[in-house]
Amino acid sequence: MKKKSLISGLLISSALLLTACGDDGNASGEAGSGETYTLKMGTALAETDPIYQGLVEWKENVAEATNDEVQIEIFGNGSLGDDKDILEQAKVGTNVAVIVDAGRLAEMVPEIGILSAPYIVDSYEEASQVVESDLFKTWEEELAQDHNLQVLSFNWYQGDRHLLTNKKIEKPEDLKGLELRTPGAPIWTETISAMGASPAGIAFSEVYPGIQQGVIDGAEAQHPATYGANLHEVISNIAKTSHFQLLTGVVAGADWMDELPEEYQQIVKEEAAKAGAEASQNTVDQLADFEQKMVDAGVEVNDVDIQLFKDATESVYAEFDGYEELREEINKILGK
């Protein structure tokens, strides 16, 4: 089979594209000058999600630290639009940002898509190690220099992703004939195909009606998002495959970020990192609670032999140029 170009979505931080309120739209370059800057922050997540709540904390802390001169408006449940569309707007100077995974960013920096490869890391801690490495910094720089996108922080952990269906899944063979929703980035769709299902790249907001109406047979997602979208109402089973560890980032437009006074740029980044760390820990702490709520609602949650799914998705790495070598680099970073 021909190798595909590395195209998958980088988990980048949602763009902090802050618009200056002035006749010419340019900042004065001085904090406390009375200029105000507004960033519209998009996410597909619901208000019940720890990550969404972390974005609210980020918003409040930035407003306080800048005397309300930097204002962040949060748009949940995909109401600001598709992640890819928001990124395109950020690149051309619109005051928008998005919380996004590495798979989508891979369309611009192919190598970063390795972070969305199946079982590339086994935990939030391992994912954090990679994001803090020099390797990841080179991808960040390429995004900024070549694509006008600024990663504000990439430490927003949303949990490990599992299979959501209306039949019990215990092994890859059980997925034959099922159509499952996954984000449209090639690394994600290739992974679902390798597992044995057919991938459907529809918007997350369309998953509930899609399953309900029989358009798709299920999806794959992390517990907070599954519960937040009420998917436990239209599925009967969750197979705990943990095939992706979903670490995401807040990404904004580099040009708009540059329009902020330097002091405010620092505040926005520092507060994004702080809020991301706290939201990630809250996610880890609440995963079991989200699972119990869905069990209480009648969903069967079953553990699987993860090695079977690791073996099934091993072929994915050979489908993307350079991913086998990148995996070796990451294993060295992790000391494996």
Tab-separated table of C-alpha atoms in Angstrom:
chain	number	residue	atom	x	y	z
A	1	MET	CA	0.000	0.000	0.000
A	2	LYS	CA	1.259	3.484	-0.797
A	3	LYS	CA	2.377	5.539	2.100
A	4	LYS	CA	0.278	8.560	2.813
A	5	SER	CA	1.764	11.916	3.602
A	6	LEU	CA	1.766	12.659	7.283
A	7	ILE	CA	-1.521	14.398	7.710
A	8	SER	CA	-3.168	14.372	11.089
A	9	GLY	CA	-4.169	16.925	13.603
A	10	LEU	CA	-1.735	18.460	15.953
A	11	LEU	CA	-3.185	19.099	19.332
A	12	ILE	CA	-2.641	22.790	19.321
A	13	SER	CA	-3.928	25.375	21.764
A	14	SER	CA	-6.966	27.325	20.675
A	15	ALA	CA	-5.956	30.487	18.976
A	16	LEU	CA	-5.542	33.580	20.972
A	17	LEU	CA	-6.248	35.951	18.186
A	18	LEU	CA	-6.982	39.101	20.022
A	19	THR	CA	-8.480	41.994	18.193
A	20	ALA	CA	-7.546	45.498	19.166
A	21	CYS	CA	-10.273	48.085	19.536
A	22	GLY	CA	-8.953	51.015	17.574
A	23	ASP	CA	-9.586	52.761	14.319
A	24	ASP	CA	-6.797	50.935	12.548
A	25	GLY	CA	-7.110	47.687	14.543
A	26	ASN	CA	-3.523	47.938	15.776
A	27	ALA	CA	-2.488	47.729	19.415
A	28	SER	CA	-0.627	50.573	21.032
A	29	GLY	CA	1.978	48.102	22.242
A	30	GLU	CA	1.575	49.273	25.823
A	31	ALA	CA	-0.264	47.453	28.585
A	32	GLY	CA	-2.741	49.604	30.494
A	33	SER	CA	-3.287	52.008	27.593
A	34	GLY	CA	-7.037	51.449	27.604
A	35	GLU	CA	-7.073	49.382	24.398
A	36	THR	CA	-9.163	46.193	24.616
A	37	TYR	CA	-8.520	42.917	22.812
A	38	THR	CA	-11.148	40.224	22.312
A	39	LEU	CA	-10.495	36.574	21.484
A	40	LYS	CA	-13.318	34.241	20.485
A	41	MET	CA	-12.444	30.762	21.749
A	42	GLY	CA	-14.111	27.781	20.078
A	43	THR	CA	-14.494	24.229	21.380
A	44	ALA	CA	-16.708	21.250	20.591
A	45	LEU	CA	-16.924	20.480	24.316
A	46	ALA	CA	-19.899	21.033	26.611
A	47	GLU	CA	-19.906	23.051	29.835
A	48	THR	CA	-19.802	19.843	31.916
A	49	ASP	CA	-16.351	19.008	30.583
A	50	PRO	CA	-13.327	19.765	32.848
A	51	ILE	CA	-11.533	21.216	29.821
A	52	TYR	CA	-14.354	23.664	29.134
A	53	GLN	CA	-14.279	24.650	32.804
A	54	GLY	CA	-10.526	25.178	32.490
A	55	LEU	CA	-11.103	27.537	29.591
A	56	VAL	CA	-13.462	29.536	31.789
A	57	GLU	CA	-10.753	29.747	34.452
A	58	TRP	CA	-8.246	30.878	31.829
A	59	LYS	CA	-10.673	33.541	30.635
A	60	GLU	CA	-11.240	34.870	34.160
A	61	ASN	CA	-7.554	34.862	35.117
A	62	VAL	CA	-6.521	36.681	31.931
A	63	ALA	CA	-9.219	39.321	32.438
A	64	GLU	CA	-8.095	39.901	36.026
A	65	ALA	CA	-4.398	40.071	35.174
A	66	THR	CA	-4.979	42.548	32.322
A	67	ASN	CA	-7.616	44.717	34.039
A	68	ASP	CA	-10.183	43.460	31.507
A	69	GLU	CA	-8.133	44.707	28.567
A	70	VAL	CA	-7.870	41.142	27.209
A	71	GLN	CA	-11.270	39.486	27.031
A	72	ILE	CA	-11.848	35.875	26.006
A	73	GLU	CA	-15.292	34.763	24.869
A	74	ILE	CA	-15.936	30.997	24.961
A	75	PHE	CA	-18.155	29.263	22.405
A	76	GLY	CA	-18.925	25.644	23.344
A	77	ASN	CA	-20.647	22.711	21.627
A	78	GLY	CA	-19.074	23.641	18.289
A	79	SER	CA	-21.091	26.862	18.073
A	80	LEU	CA	-18.165	28.843	16.652
A	81	GLY	CA	-17.736	26.360	13.822
A	82	ASP	CA	-15.587	23.420	12.816
A	83	ASP	CA	-12.041	23.268	14.253
A	84	LYS	CA	-10.481	23.309	10.797
A	85	ASP	CA	-12.472	26.383	9.763
A	86	ILE	CA	-11.482	28.223	12.947
A	87	LEU	CA	-7.811	27.470	12.296
A	88	GLU	CA	-8.115	28.841	8.770
A	89	GLN	CA	-9.685	32.028	10.117
A	90	ALA	CA	-6.950	32.387	12.725
A	91	LYS	CA	-4.255	32.059	10.052
A	92	VAL	CA	-5.594	35.082	8.179
A	93	GLY	CA	-5.951	37.348	11.195
A	94	THR	CA	-9.429	36.794	12.591
A	95	ASN	CA	-9.733	37.109	16.384
A	96	VAL	CA	-10.544	33.428	16.938
A	97	ALA	CA	-8.865	30.504	18.676
A	98	VAL	CA	-9.576	26.802	19.096
A	99	ILE	CA	-8.631	23.906	21.319
A	100	VAL	CA	-7.373	21.292	18.912
A	101	ASP	CA	-5.573	17.956	18.638
A	102	ALA	CA	-2.372	17.161	16.777
A	103	GLY	CA	-4.162	15.241	14.062
A	104	ARG	CA	-5.711	18.389	12.619
A	105	LEU	CA	-2.463	20.334	12.864
A	106	ALA	CA	-0.710	17.638	10.856
A	107	GLU	CA	-2.245	19.039	7.685
A	108	MET	CA	0.247	21.889	8.131
A	109	VAL	CA	3.082	20.168	10.004
A	110	PRO	CA	2.820	16.470	9.110
A	111	GLU	CA	5.234	15.263	11.802
A	112	ILE	CA	3.094	16.553	14.656
A	113	GLY	CA	0.398	14.066	13.699
A	114	ILE	CA	2.444	11.329	15.369
A	115	LEU	CA	0.960	12.556	18.658
A	116	SER	CA	-2.415	11.287	17.450
A	117	ALA	CA	-1.105	7.882	16.391
A	118	PRO	CA	-2.598	4.828	18.141
A	119	TYR	CA	-0.876	3.881	21.392
A	120	ILE	CA	2.033	6.260	20.768
A	121	VAL	CA	1.915	7.003	24.494
A	122	ASP	CA	0.187	5.141	27.308
A	123	SER	CA	-0.711	7.967	29.674
A	124	TYR	CA	-1.125	11.694	30.224
A	125	GLU	CA	2.296	11.765	31.880
A	126	GLU	CA	3.975	10.305	28.810
A	127	ALA	CA	2.114	12.656	26.483
A	128	SER	CA	3.287	15.595	28.607
A	129	GLN	CA	6.897	14.463	28.310
A	130	VAL	CA	6.687	14.552	24.530
A	131	VAL	CA	5.039	17.984	24.463
A	132	GLU	CA	7.766	19.396	26.694
A	133	SER	CA	10.539	18.051	24.438
A	134	ASP	CA	12.723	19.877	21.917
A	135	LEU	CA	11.108	17.761	19.199
A	136	PHE	CA	7.706	19.297	19.894
A	137	LYS	CA	9.220	22.802	20.047
A	138	THR	CA	10.424	22.449	16.441
A	139	TRP	CA	6.837	21.685	15.363
A	140	GLU	CA	5.547	24.701	17.293
A	141	GLU	CA	8.072	26.953	15.565
A	142	GLU	CA	7.108	25.618	12.150
A	143	LEU	CA	3.429	26.294	12.851
A	144	ALA	CA	4.232	29.884	13.778
A	145	GLN	CA	6.730	30.665	11.030
A	146	ASP	CA	5.124	28.856	8.111
A	147	HIS	CA	1.426	28.843	8.992
A	148	ASN	CA	0.875	31.900	11.181
A	149	LEU	CA	-0.471	29.882	14.110
A	150	GLN	CA	0.630	30.327	17.709
A	151	VAL	CA	0.409	27.501	20.237
A	152	LEU	CA	-0.474	29.138	23.543
A	153	SER	CA	-0.191	25.924	25.544
A	154	PHE	CA	-0.428	22.260	24.608
A	155	ASN	CA	-1.133	20.667	27.943
A	156	TRP	CA	-4.920	20.209	27.859
A	157	TYR	CA	-5.523	16.486	28.468
A	158	GLN	CA	-9.025	15.312	27.616
A	159	GLY	CA	-8.644	11.631	28.540
A	160	ASP	CA	-8.155	8.320	26.756
A	161	ARG	CA	-10.571	7.446	23.957
A	162	HIS	CA	-12.736	4.337	23.802
A	163	LEU	CA	-15.210	2.672	21.419
A	164	LEU	CA	-18.903	3.582	21.755
A	165	THR	CA	-21.318	1.103	20.192
A	166	ASN	CA	-24.590	-0.749	20.546
A	167	LYS	CA	-22.915	-4.148	20.630
A	168	LYS	CA	-20.266	-5.518	22.941
A	169	ILE	CA	-16.770	-5.162	21.492
A	170	GLU	CA	-14.085	-7.456	22.899
A	171	LYS	CA	-11.670	-7.827	19.974
A	172	PRO	CA	-10.982	-6.031	16.680
A	173	GLU	CA	-12.922	-8.644	14.719
A	174	ASP	CA	-16.099	-7.539	16.510
A	175	LEU	CA	-15.904	-4.197	14.682
A	176	LYS	CA	-16.347	-5.696	11.232
A	177	GLY	CA	-19.241	-4.049	9.387
A	178	LEU	CA	-19.598	-1.147	11.846
A	179	GLU	CA	-19.288	2.506	10.844
A	180	LEU	CA	-17.799	4.621	13.630
A	181	ARG	CA	-17.391	8.376	13.846
A	182	THR	CA	-13.877	9.684	14.331
A	183	PRO	CA	-12.319	13.103	13.557
A	184	GLY	CA	-11.501	13.428	9.880
A	185	ALA	CA	-7.691	13.582	10.164
A	186	PRO	CA	-6.048	10.723	8.223
A	187	ILE	CA	-4.228	9.250	11.224
A	188	TRP	CA	-7.551	8.862	13.068
A	189	THR	CA	-9.433	7.347	10.147
A	190	GLU	CA	-6.573	4.970	9.347
A	191	THR	CA	-6.573	3.788	12.963
A	192	ILE	CA	-10.290	2.991	12.959
A	193	SER	CA	-9.900	1.167	9.639
A	194	ALA	CA	-7.008	-0.883	11.046
A	195	MET	CA	-9.163	-1.861	13.996
A	196	GLY	CA	-11.715	-3.297	11.593
A	197	ALA	CA	-14.456	-0.633	11.422
A	198	SER	CA	-15.325	1.904	8.724
A	199	PRO	CA	-14.512	5.497	9.759
A	200	ALA	CA	-17.062	8.289	9.387
A	201	GLY	CA	-15.606	11.796	9.620
A	202	ILE	CA	-18.707	13.719	10.645
A	203	ALA	CA	-18.859	16.620	13.099
A	204	PHE	CA	-19.034	15.655	16.764
A	205	SER	CA	-22.311	17.543	17.123
A	206	GLU	CA	-23.834	15.149	14.565
A	207	VAL	CA	-22.897	11.963	16.433
A	208	TYR	CA	-25.964	11.803	18.691
A	209	PRO	CA	-28.550	12.061	15.883
A	210	GLY	CA	-26.325	9.952	13.634
A	211	ILE	CA	-26.389	7.003	16.048
A	212	GLN	CA	-30.026	7.580	16.959
A	213	GLN	CA	-31.101	7.506	13.324
A	214	GLY	CA	-28.817	4.624	12.339
A	215	VAL	CA	-26.656	6.726	10.020
A	216	ILE	CA	-23.584	5.507	11.936
A	217	ASP	CA	-23.142	2.557	14.295
A	218	GLY	CA	-21.169	4.341	16.966
A	219	ALA	CA	-18.157	6.509	17.646
A	220	GLU	CA	-14.957	6.744	19.640
A	221	ALA	CA	-14.410	9.376	22.307
A	222	GLN	CA	-13.139	10.144	25.800
A	223	HIS	CA	-15.509	9.836	28.787
A	224	PRO	CA	-16.033	13.573	29.497
A	225	ALA	CA	-16.998	14.263	25.867
A	226	THR	CA	-19.181	11.143	25.660
A	227	TYR	CA	-21.098	12.174	28.754
A	228	GLY	CA	-21.178	15.866	27.832
A	229	ALA	CA	-22.770	15.075	24.459
A	230	ASN	CA	-25.263	12.657	26.114
A	231	LEU	CA	-24.060	9.833	23.899
A	232	HIS	CA	-24.759	7.409	26.738
A	233	GLU	CA	-28.415	7.874	25.785
A	234	VAL	CA	-27.952	6.357	22.318
A	235	ILE	CA	-25.302	3.651	22.932
A	236	SER	CA	-25.370	0.522	25.081
A	237	ASN	CA	-21.672	-0.326	25.323
A	238	ILE	CA	-18.253	1.272	25.859
A	239	ALA	CA	-15.197	-0.863	25.125
A	240	LYS	CA	-12.181	0.553	26.981
A	241	THR	CA	-9.553	0.385	24.268
A	242	SER	CA	-7.640	3.570	25.227
A	243	HIS	CA	-6.411	3.724	21.628
A	244	PHE	CA	-5.696	7.475	21.775
A	245	GLN	CA	-4.480	9.598	24.687
A	246	LEU	CA	-6.087	12.896	23.766
A	247	LEU	CA	-3.746	15.754	24.604
A	248	THR	CA	-4.785	19.019	22.990
A	249	GLY	CA	-3.664	22.615	22.782
A	250	VAL	CA	-4.962	26.154	22.537
A	251	VAL	CA	-4.010	27.685	19.187
A	252	ALA	CA	-4.402	31.268	17.973
A	253	GLY	CA	-3.245	33.382	15.073
A	254	ALA	CA	0.388	34.488	15.336
A	255	ASP	CA	-0.252	37.917	13.792
A	256	TRP	CA	-3.015	38.798	16.192
A	257	MET	CA	-0.974	37.524	19.108
A	258	ASP	CA	1.807	39.897	18.038
A	259	GLU	CA	-0.614	42.812	18.249
A	260	LEU	CA	-0.942	42.357	21.989
A	261	PRO	CA	1.385	44.317	24.253
A	262	GLU	CA	4.286	42.032	25.144
A	263	GLU	CA	3.246	41.907	28.791
A	264	TYR	CA	-0.199	40.655	27.802
A	265	GLN	CA	1.222	38.055	25.431
A	266	GLN	CA	3.131	36.608	28.367
A	267	ILE	CA	0.069	36.660	30.607
A	268	VAL	CA	-2.100	34.906	28.027
A	269	LYS	CA	0.451	32.110	27.547
A	270	GLU	CA	1.263	31.653	31.220
A	271	GLU	CA	-2.386	31.560	32.247
A	272	ALA	CA	-3.188	29.128	29.428
A	273	ALA	CA	-0.495	26.763	30.697
A	274	LYS	CA	-1.678	27.063	34.304
A	275	ALA	CA	-5.326	26.522	33.433
A	276	GLY	CA	-4.416	23.628	31.138
A	277	ALA	CA	-2.483	21.862	33.880
A	278	GLU	CA	-5.330	22.245	36.358
A	279	ALA	CA	-7.996	21.221	33.849
A	280	SER	CA	-5.972	18.151	32.876
A	281	GLN	CA	-5.662	17.039	36.489
A	282	ASN	CA	-9.371	17.595	36.973
A	283	THR	CA	-9.998	15.435	33.914
A	284	VAL	CA	-7.882	12.615	35.327
A	285	ASP	CA	-9.632	12.901	38.697
A	286	GLN	CA	-13.123	12.820	37.162
A	287	LEU	CA	-12.785	10.053	34.558
A	288	ALA	CA	-14.074	7.389	36.946
A	289	ASP	CA	-17.023	9.594	37.942
A	290	PHE	CA	-18.051	10.134	34.324
A	291	GLU	CA	-17.822	6.397	33.724
A	292	GLN	CA	-19.958	5.607	36.769
A	293	LYS	CA	-22.618	8.077	35.669
A	294	MET	CA	-22.887	6.310	32.330
A	295	VAL	CA	-22.982	2.891	33.988
A	296	ASP	CA	-25.764	4.155	36.243
A	297	ALA	CA	-27.614	5.266	33.097
A	298	GLY	CA	-27.506	1.695	31.771
A	299	VAL	CA	-24.359	1.597	29.636
A	300	GLU	CA	-22.197	-1.518	29.887
A	301	VAL	CA	-18.494	-0.688	30.169
A	302	ASN	CA	-16.097	-3.531	29.478
A	303	ASP	CA	-12.325	-3.876	29.649
A	304	VAL	CA	-10.634	-5.459	26.643
A	305	ASP	CA	-7.284	-7.061	25.937
A	306	ILE	CA	-5.577	-3.870	24.749
A	307	GLN	CA	-2.711	-5.821	23.195
A	308	LEU	CA	-5.115	-7.155	20.556
A	309	PHE	CA	-5.932	-3.601	19.489
A	310	LYS	CA	-2.280	-2.532	19.627
A	311	ASP	CA	-1.412	-5.400	17.293
A	312	ALA	CA	-4.250	-4.496	14.945
A	313	THR	CA	-3.133	-0.863	14.665
A	314	GLU	CA	0.586	-1.559	14.303
A	315	SER	CA	0.185	-1.286	10.520
A	316	VAL	CA	-0.884	2.362	10.814
A	317	TYR	CA	2.679	3.570	11.350
A	318	ALA	CA	3.827	2.153	8.009
A	319	GLU	CA	1.097	4.097	6.206
A	320	PHE	CA	2.573	7.532	7.007
A	321	ASP	CA	6.001	8.639	5.827
A	322	GLY	CA	8.469	8.869	8.685
A	323	TYR	CA	6.139	7.734	11.476
A	324	GLU	CA	8.085	4.584	12.294
A	325	GLU	CA	11.223	6.682	12.740
A	326	LEU	CA	9.332	9.312	14.740
A	327	ARG	CA	8.013	6.632	17.052
A	328	GLU	CA	11.594	5.582	17.767
A	329	GLU	CA	12.467	9.205	18.625
A	330	ILE	CA	9.508	9.441	20.968
A	331	ASN	CA	10.389	6.150	22.631
A	332	LYS	CA	13.861	7.581	23.304
A	333	ILE	CA	12.289	10.684	24.885
A	334	LEU	CA	10.200	8.394	27.083
A	335	GLY	CA	13.129	6.125	27.903
A	336	LYS	CA	11.470	3.080	26.337
